[in-house]
Short mmCIF file of C-alpha atoms in Angstrom, two decimals:
data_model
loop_
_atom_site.label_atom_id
_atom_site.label_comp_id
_atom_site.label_asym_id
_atom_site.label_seq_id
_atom_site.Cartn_x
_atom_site.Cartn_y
_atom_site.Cartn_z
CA UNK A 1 -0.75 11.91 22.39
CA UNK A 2 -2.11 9.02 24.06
CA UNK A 3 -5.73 8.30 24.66
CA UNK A 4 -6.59 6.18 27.67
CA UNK A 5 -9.34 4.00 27.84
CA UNK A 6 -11.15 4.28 31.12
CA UNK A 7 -10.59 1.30 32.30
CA UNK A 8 -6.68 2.01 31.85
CA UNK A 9 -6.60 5.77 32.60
CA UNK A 10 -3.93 4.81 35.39
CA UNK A 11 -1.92 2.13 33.42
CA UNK A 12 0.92 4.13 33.07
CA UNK A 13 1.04 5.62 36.96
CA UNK A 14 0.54 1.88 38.61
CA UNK A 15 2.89 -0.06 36.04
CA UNK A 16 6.10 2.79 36.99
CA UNK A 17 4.75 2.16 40.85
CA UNK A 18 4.70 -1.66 40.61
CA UNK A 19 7.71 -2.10 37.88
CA UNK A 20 9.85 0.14 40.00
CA UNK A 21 9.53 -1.36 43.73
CA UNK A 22 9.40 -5.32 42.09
CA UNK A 23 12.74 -6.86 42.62
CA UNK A 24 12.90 -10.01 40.34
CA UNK A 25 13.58 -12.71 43.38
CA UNK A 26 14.71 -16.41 43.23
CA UNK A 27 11.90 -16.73 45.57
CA UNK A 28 9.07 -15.48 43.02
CA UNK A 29 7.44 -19.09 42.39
CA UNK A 30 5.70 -17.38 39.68
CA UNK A 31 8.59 -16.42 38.31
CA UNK A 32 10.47 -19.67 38.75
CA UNK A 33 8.01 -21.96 36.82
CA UNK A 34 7.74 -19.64 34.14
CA UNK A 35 11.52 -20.05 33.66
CA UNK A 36 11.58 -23.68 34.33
CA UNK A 37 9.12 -24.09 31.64
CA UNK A 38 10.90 -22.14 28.99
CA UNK A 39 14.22 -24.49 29.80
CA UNK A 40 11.89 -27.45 29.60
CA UNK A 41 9.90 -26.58 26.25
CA UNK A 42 12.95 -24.74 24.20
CA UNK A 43 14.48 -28.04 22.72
CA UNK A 44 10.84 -28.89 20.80
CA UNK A 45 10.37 -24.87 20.35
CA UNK A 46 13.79 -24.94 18.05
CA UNK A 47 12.49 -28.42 16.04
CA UNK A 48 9.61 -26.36 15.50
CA UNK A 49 11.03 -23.45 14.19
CA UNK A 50 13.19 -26.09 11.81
CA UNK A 51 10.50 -28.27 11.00
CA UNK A 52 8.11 -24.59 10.02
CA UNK A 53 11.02 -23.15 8.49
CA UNK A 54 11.75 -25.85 5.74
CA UNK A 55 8.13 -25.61 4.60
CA UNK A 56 8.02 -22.97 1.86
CA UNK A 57 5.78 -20.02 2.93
CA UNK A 58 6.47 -16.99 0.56
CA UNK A 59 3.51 -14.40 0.43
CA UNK A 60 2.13 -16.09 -2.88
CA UNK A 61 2.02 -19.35 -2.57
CA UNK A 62 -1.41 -19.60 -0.34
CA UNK A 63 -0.69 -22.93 0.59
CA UNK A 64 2.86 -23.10 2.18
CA UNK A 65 1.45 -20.28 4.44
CA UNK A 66 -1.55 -21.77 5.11
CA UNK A 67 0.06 -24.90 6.27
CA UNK A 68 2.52 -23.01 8.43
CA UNK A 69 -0.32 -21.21 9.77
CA UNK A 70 -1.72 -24.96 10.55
CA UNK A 71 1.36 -26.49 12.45
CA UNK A 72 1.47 -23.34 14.64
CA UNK A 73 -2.66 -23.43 14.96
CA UNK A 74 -2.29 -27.08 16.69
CA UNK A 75 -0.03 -25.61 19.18
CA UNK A 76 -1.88 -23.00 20.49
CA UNK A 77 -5.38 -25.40 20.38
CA UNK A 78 -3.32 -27.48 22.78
CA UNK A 79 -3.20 -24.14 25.22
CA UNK A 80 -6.53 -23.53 25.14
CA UNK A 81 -6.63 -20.86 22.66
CA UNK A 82 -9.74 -20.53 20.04
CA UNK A 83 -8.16 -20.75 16.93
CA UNK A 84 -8.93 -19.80 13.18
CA UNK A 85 -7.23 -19.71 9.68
CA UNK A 86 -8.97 -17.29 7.73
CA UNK A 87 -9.29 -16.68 4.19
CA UNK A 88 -8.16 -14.63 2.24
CA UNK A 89 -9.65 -14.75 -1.05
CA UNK A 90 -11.06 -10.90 -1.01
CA UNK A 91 -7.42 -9.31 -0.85
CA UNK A 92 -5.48 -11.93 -2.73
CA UNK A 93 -4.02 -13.18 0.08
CA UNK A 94 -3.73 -16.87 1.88
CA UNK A 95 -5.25 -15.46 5.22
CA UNK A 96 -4.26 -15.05 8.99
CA UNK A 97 -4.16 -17.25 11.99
CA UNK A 98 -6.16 -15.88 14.86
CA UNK A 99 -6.05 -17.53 18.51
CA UNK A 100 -7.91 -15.54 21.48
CA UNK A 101 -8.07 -16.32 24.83
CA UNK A 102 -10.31 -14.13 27.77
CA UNK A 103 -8.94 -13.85 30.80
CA UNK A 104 -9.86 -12.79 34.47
CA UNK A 105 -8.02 -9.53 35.02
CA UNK A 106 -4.75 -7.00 33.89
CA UNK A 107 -4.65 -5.13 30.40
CA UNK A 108 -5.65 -6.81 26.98
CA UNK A 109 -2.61 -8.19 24.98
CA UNK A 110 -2.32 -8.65 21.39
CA UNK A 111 1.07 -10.46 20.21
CA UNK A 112 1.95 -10.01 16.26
CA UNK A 113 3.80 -12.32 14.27
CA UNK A 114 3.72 -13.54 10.59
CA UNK A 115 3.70 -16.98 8.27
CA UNK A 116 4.52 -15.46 5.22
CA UNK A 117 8.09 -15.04 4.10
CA UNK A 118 9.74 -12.98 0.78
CA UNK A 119 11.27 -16.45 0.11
CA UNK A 120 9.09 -17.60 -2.68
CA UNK A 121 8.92 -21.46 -4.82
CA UNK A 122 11.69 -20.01 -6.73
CA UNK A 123 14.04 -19.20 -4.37
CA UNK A 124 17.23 -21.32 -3.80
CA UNK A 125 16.94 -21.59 -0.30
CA UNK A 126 14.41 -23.67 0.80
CA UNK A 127 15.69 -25.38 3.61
CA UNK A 128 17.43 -24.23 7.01
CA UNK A 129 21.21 -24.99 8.10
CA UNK A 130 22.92 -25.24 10.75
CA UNK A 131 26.51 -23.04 10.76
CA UNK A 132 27.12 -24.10 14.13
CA UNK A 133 25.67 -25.47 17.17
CA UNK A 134 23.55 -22.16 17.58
CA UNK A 135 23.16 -19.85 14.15
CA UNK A 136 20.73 -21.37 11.96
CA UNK A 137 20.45 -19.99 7.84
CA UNK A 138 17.19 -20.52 7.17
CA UNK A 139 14.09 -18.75 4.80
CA UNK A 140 11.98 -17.05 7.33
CA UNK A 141 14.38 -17.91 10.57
CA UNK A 142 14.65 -14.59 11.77
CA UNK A 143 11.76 -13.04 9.75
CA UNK A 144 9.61 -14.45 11.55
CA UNK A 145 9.11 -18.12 11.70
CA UNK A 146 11.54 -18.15 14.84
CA UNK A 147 9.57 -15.02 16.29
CA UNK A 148 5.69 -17.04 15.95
CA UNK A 149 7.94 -19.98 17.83
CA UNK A 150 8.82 -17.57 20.53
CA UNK A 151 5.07 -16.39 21.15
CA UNK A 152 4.20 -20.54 21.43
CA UNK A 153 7.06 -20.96 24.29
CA UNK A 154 6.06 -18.11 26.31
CA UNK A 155 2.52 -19.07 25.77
CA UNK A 156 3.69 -22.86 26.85
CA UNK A 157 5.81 -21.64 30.13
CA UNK A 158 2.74 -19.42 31.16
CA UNK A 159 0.20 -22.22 31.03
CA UNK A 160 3.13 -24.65 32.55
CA UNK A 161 2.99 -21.61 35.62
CA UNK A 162 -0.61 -21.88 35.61
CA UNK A 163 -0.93 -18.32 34.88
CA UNK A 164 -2.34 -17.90 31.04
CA UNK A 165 -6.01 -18.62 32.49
CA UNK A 166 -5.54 -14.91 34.39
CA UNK A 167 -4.58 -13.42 31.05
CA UNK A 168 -6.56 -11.94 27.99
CA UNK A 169 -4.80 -12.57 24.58
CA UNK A 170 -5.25 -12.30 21.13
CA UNK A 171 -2.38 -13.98 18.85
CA UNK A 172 -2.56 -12.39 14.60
CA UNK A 173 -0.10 -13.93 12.48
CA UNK A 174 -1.00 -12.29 9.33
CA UNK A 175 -0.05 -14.33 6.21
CA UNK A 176 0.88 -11.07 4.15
CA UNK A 177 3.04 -8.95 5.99
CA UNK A 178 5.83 -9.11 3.41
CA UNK A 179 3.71 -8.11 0.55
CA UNK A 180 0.25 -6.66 1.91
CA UNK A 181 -2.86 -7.91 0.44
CA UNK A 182 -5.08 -4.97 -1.71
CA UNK A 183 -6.99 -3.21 -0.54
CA UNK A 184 -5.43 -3.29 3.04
CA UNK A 185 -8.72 -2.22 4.30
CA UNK A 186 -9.45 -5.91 4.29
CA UNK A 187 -5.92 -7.44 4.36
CA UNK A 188 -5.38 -6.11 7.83
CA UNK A 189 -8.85 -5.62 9.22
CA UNK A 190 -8.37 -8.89 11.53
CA UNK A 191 -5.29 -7.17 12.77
CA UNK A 192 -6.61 -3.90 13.48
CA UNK A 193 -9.58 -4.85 14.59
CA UNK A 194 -7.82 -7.07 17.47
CA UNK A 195 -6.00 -3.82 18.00
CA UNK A 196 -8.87 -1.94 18.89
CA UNK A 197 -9.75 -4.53 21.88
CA UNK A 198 -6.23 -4.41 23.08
CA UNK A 199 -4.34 -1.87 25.85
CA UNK A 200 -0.65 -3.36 24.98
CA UNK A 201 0.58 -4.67 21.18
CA UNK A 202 4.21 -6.78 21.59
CA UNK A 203 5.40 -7.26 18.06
CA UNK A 204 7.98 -10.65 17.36
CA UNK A 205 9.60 -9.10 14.29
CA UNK A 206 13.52 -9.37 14.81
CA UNK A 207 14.08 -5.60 15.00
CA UNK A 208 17.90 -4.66 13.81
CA UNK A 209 19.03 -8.41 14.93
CA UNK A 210 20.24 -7.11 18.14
CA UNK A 211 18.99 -9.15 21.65
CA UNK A 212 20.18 -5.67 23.15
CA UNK A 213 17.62 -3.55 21.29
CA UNK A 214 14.02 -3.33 21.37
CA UNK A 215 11.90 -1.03 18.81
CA UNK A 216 9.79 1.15 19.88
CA UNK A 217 8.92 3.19 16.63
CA UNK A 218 8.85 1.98 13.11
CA UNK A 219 8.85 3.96 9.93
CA UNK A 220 5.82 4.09 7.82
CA UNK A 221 6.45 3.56 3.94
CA UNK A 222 4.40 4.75 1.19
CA UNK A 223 5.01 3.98 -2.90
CA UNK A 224 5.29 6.95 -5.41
CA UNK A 225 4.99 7.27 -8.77
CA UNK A 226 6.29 10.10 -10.91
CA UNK A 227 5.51 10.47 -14.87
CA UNK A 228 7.33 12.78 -17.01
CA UNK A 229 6.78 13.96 -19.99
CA UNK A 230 9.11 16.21 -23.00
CA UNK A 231 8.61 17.07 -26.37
CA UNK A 232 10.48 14.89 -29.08
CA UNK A 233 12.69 16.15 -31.40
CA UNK A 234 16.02 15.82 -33.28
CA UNK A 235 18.49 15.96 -30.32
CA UNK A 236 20.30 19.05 -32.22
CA UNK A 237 16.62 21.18 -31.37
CA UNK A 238 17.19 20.17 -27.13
CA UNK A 239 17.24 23.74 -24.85
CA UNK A 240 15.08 25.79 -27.54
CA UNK A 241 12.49 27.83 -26.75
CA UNK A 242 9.78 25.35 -29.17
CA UNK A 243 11.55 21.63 -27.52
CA UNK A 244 13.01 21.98 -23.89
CA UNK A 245 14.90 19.79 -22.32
CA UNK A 246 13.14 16.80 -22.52
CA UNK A 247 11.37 14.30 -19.95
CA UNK A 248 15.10 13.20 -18.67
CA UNK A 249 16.49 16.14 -17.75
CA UNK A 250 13.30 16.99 -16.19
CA UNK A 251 13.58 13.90 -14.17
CA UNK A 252 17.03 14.32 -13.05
CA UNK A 253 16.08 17.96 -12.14
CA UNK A 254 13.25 16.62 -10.16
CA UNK A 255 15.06 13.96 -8.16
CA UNK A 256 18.14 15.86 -7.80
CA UNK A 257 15.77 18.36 -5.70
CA UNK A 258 14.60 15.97 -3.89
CA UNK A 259 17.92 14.59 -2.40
CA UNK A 260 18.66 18.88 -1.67
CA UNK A 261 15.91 19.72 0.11
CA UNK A 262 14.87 16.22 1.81
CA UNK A 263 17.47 14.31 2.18
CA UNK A 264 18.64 15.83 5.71
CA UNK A 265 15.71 15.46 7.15
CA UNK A 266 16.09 13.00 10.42
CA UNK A 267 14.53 9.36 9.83
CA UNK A 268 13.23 10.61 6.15
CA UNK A 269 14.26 8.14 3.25
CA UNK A 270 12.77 8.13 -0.14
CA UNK A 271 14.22 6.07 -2.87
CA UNK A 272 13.66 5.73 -6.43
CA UNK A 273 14.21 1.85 -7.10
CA UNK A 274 12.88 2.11 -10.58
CA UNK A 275 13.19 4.00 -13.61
CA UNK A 276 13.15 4.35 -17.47
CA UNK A 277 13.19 6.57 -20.03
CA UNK A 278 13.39 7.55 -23.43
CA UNK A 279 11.33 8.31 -26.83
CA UNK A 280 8.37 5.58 -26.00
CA UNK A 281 7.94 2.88 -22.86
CA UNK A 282 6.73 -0.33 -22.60
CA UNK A 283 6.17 -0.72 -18.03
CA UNK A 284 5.27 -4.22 -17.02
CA UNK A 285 2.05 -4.42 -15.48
CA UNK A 286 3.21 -5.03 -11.99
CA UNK A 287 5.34 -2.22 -12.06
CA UNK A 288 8.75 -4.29 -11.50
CA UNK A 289 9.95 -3.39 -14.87
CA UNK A 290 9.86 -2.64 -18.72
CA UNK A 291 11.60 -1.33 -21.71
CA UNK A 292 12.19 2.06 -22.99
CA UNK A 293 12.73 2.80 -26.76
CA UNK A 294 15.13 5.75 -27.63
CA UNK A 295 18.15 7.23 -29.59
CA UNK A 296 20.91 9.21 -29.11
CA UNK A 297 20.00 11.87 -31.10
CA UNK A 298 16.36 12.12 -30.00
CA UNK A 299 15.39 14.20 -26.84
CA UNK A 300 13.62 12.10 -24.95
CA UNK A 301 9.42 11.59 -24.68
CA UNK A 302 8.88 9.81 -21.20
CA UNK A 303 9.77 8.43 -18.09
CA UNK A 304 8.69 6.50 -15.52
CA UNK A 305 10.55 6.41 -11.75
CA UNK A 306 8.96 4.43 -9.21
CA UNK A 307 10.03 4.81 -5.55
CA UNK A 308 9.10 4.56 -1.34
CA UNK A 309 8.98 7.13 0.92
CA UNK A 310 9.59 6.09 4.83
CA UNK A 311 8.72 8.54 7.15
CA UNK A 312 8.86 8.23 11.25
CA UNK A 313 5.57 10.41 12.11
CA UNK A 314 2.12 11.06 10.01
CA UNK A 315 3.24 14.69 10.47
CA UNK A 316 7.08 14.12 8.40
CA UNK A 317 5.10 12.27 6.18
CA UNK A 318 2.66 14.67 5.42
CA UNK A 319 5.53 17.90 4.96
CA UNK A 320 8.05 14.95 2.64
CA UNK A 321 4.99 14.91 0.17
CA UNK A 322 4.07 18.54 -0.11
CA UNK A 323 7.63 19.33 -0.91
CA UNK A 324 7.77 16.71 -3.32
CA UNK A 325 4.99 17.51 -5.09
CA UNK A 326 5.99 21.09 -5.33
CA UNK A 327 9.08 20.21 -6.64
CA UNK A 328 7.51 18.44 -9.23
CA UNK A 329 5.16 21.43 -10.01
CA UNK A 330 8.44 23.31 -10.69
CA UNK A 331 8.78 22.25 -14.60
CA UNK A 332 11.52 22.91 -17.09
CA UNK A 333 10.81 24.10 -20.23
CA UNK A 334 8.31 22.34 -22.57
CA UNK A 335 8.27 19.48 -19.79
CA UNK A 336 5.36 18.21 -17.58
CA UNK A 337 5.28 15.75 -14.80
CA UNK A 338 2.95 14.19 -12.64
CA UNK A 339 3.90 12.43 -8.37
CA UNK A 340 1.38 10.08 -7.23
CA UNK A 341 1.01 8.36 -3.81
CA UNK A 342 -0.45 5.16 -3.63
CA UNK A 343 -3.21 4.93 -1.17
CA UNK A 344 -2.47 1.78 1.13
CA UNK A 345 1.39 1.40 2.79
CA UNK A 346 1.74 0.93 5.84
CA UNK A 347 1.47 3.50 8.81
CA UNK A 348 4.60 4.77 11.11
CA UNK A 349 4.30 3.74 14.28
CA UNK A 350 4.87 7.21 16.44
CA UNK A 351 7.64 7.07 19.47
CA UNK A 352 4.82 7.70 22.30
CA UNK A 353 5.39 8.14 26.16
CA UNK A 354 3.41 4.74 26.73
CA UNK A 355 6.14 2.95 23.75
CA UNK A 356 8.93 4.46 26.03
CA UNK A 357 7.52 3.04 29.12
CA UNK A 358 7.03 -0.17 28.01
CA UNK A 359 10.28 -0.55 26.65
CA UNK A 360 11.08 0.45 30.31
CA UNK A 361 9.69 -2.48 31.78
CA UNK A 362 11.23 -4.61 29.09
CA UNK A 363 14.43 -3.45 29.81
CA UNK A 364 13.61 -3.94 34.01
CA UNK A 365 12.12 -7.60 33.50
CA UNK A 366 15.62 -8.02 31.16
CA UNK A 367 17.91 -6.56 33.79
CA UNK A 368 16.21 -8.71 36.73
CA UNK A 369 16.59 -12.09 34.63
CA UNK A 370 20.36 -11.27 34.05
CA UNK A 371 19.95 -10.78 30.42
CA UNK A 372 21.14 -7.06 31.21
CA UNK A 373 19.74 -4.31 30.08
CA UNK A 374 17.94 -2.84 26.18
CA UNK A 375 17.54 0.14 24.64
CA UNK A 376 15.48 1.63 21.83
CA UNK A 377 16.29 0.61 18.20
CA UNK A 378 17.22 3.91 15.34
CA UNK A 379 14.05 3.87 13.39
CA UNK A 380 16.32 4.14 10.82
CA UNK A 381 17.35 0.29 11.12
CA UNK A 382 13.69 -0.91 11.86
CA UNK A 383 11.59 -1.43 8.57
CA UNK A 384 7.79 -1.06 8.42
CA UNK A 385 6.03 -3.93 10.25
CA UNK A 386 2.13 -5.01 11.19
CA UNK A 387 2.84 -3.60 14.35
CA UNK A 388 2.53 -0.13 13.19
CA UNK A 389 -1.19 -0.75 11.92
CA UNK A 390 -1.83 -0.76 16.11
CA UNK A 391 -0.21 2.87 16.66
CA UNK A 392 -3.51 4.24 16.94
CA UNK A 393 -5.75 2.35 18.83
CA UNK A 394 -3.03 0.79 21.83
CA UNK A 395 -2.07 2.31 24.27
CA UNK A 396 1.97 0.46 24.41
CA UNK A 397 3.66 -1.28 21.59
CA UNK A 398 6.69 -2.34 21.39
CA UNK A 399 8.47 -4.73 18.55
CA UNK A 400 11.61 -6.92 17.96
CA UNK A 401 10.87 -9.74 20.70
CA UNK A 402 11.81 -12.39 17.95
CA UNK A 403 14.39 -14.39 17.22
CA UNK A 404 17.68 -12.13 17.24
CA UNK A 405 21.74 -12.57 16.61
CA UNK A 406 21.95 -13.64 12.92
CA UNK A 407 21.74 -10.92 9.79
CA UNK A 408 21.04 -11.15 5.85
CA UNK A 409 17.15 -10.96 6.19
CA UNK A 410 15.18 -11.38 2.98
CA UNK A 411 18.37 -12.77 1.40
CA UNK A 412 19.56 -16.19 0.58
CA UNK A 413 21.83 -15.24 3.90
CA UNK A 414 19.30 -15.13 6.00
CA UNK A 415 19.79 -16.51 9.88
CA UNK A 416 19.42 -16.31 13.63
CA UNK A 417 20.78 -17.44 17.07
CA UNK A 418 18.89 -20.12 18.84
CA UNK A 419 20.54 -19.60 21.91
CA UNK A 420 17.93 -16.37 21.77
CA UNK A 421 14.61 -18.31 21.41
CA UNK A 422 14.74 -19.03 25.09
CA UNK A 423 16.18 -15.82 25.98
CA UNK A 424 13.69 -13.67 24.26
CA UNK A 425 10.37 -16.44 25.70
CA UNK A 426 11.36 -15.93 28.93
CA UNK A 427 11.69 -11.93 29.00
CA UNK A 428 7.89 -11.77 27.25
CA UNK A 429 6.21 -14.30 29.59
CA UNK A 430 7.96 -12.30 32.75
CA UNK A 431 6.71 -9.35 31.51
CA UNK A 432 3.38 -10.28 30.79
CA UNK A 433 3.36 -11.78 34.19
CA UNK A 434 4.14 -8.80 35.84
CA UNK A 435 1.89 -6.41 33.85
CA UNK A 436 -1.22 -8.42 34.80
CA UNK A 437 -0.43 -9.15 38.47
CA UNK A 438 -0.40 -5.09 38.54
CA UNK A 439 -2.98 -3.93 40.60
CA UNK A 440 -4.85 -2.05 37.74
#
């Protein structure tokens, strides 16, 4: 359900009024400049994206982000915008860039993008490509250096139209969204809190790398944790009464039950990524890996499986881990085991009828521009994202206005289409032209 503010009680009734009797016209001046200006700016948005791609900005290393966050800060200074880097020393994070700007009329916006990438100083690609005259391979092209680069154009072709002065904005580009600062009570306070002055959230993540698709609900994902534990004996003891099965058999019993009973549940996913197992174990601390000690003939002591679990709605959420922990409950023989869910992960964001209509207007502004038209992304293909830490306090959101056409995100393949910078910059400006100049 959504909640209204007063202010906005009508949003939804006015925008279907106004959206559906505007016919996008070649004599719209509005309309013309911002377009003009997105043809005239595009060329230094692309060196841009270059010039912030081939500066190394992976989650940990505090200062590649923060001088991403930097060369994108100067840029929207130039527009007028108030501008901050924060720090982010109390989540062990580099911090956020923050730009606001208070305009004279029409709904509050916030627009979400990110500096960090998963392409750490280790990585062996550093540096963007060209494959041709239009698909870059880059670290961060498409996720989401060439998405930040989009909110600067439209930003640039709205002041250019003289209309960002009408318009009230706040800009987070959080500098963890690849691996979220602890607790995330801090790490994405900035965000949430801009969230809760804001009537419409428009995400620049690159969705499922598809111009044609917009999302318009994410998955939440949560980590587990399950422990096991068996009594050790000579392996010749293993299915009597005093030994059991053991912690392995256990485990496979446990995650066997989960595939059964969860598995065909729609938008559900929860994998176990992790596991070992045996007569003693030796985790790493930051749970990535470790060693396990056994024998052949010794029934095994312990395990360790660590997984996610990505759900579409609190409410799936909720039912996928009071199964799971009743399967685990449901012990073998001399076995015990223990499922834990870590507090922080990030929230789903929920399909909602004001989601829906905003793609709707998308799609019209799309249509009228001759990109043609957009539909809703599978949750399936659209991971977790900031965006979702908005579900509850906006009243639209909508995600995937970055830079699209390319594939292999968060690998060494990773890459986009330029030809969709301009594209993508002219369809959010439009739009946020035409959802201010709404008589609210």
């Amino acid at each position: 359900m959504i909640f209204l503010k007063p202010k906005y009680k009508n949003l939804f009734l006015v925008l279907m009024v106004s959206f559906s009797s505007w016919s996008f016209s070649q004599n719209d001046k509005a309309e013309r400049k911002i377009l003009k200006a997105v043809d005239k700016y595009s060329e230094s948005a692309i060196e841009l994206i270059k010039k912030s791609v081939n500066i190394n900005s992976g989650t940990m290393n505090f200062e590649g982000v923060q001088e991403v966050g930097g060369l994108f800060k100067k840029e929207l200074d130039k527009l007028g915008f108030e501008t901050k880097l924060t720090n982010g020393e109390a989540y062990g994070r580099a911090g956020h860039l923050i730009a606001k700007r208070k305009g004279r009329k029409g709904p509050k916006f916030l627009l979400i993008g990110h500096l960090d990438t998963v392409f750490e100083l280790g990585s062996p690609l550093q540096e963007y490509t060209m494959q041709n005259d239009s698909i870059m391979k880059g670290p961060g092209v498409a996720d989401m250096k060439g998405g930040d680069v989009i909110i600067i154009l439209a930003m640039q072709a709205l002041n250019d139209a003289g209309l960002l002065d009408e318009m009230s904005i706040e800009i987070v580009m959080t500098g963890d969204e690849e691996k979220s600062g602890r607790p995330l009570e801090l790490s994405k306070k900035d965000l949430i809190d801009a969230a809760k002055r804001s009537d419409i959230a428009l995400g620049f993540e690159n969705g499922d790398n598809n111009p044609k698709t917009i999302v318009v609900s994410r998955r939440g994902s949560t980590d587990w944790v399950l422990k096991v534990t068996g009594n050790p004996a000579h392996s010749s003891q293993i299915f009597t009464e005093d030994i059991g099965v053991g912690a392995i058999y256990e485990t496979s019993r446990i995650l066997n039950e989960f595939y059964l009973q969860l598995a065909k549940e729609n938008d559900l996913t929860f994998n176990p990524g992790f596991i070992i197992g045996g007569t003693t174990l030796k985790p790493d601390e930051d749970g990535t890996g470790g060693h396990a000690i056994g024998k052949t003939n010794v029934v095994s002591q312990e395990t360790i499986v660590r997984g996610d679990l990505r759900a579409v709605s609190l409410n799936q959420l909720t039912k996928a881990k009071e199964i799971m922990k009743k399967i685990v409950s449901e012990n073998y023989p001399k076995t015990k085991a223990e499922l834990t869910f870590s507090s922080g992960g990030y929230p789903p964001l929920s399909l909602s009828e004001g989601n829906t209509k905003l793609l709707g207007y998308y799609n019209t502004v799309s249509e009228d521009l001759g990109f043609g038209a957009v539909t809703a992304v599978n949750p399936r293909n659209a991971g977790a994202a900031d965006i979702s830490f908005t579900s509850e306090y906006v009243e639209m959101a909508i995600d995937g206005l970055g830079l699209t056409g390319g594939g292999g995100d968060h690998t060494i393949n990773e890459s986009g289409n330029l030809n969709t910078v301009a594209t993508q910059a002219k369809i959010t400006a439009v739009l946020m032209y035409r959802l201010v100049n709404s008589k609210l």
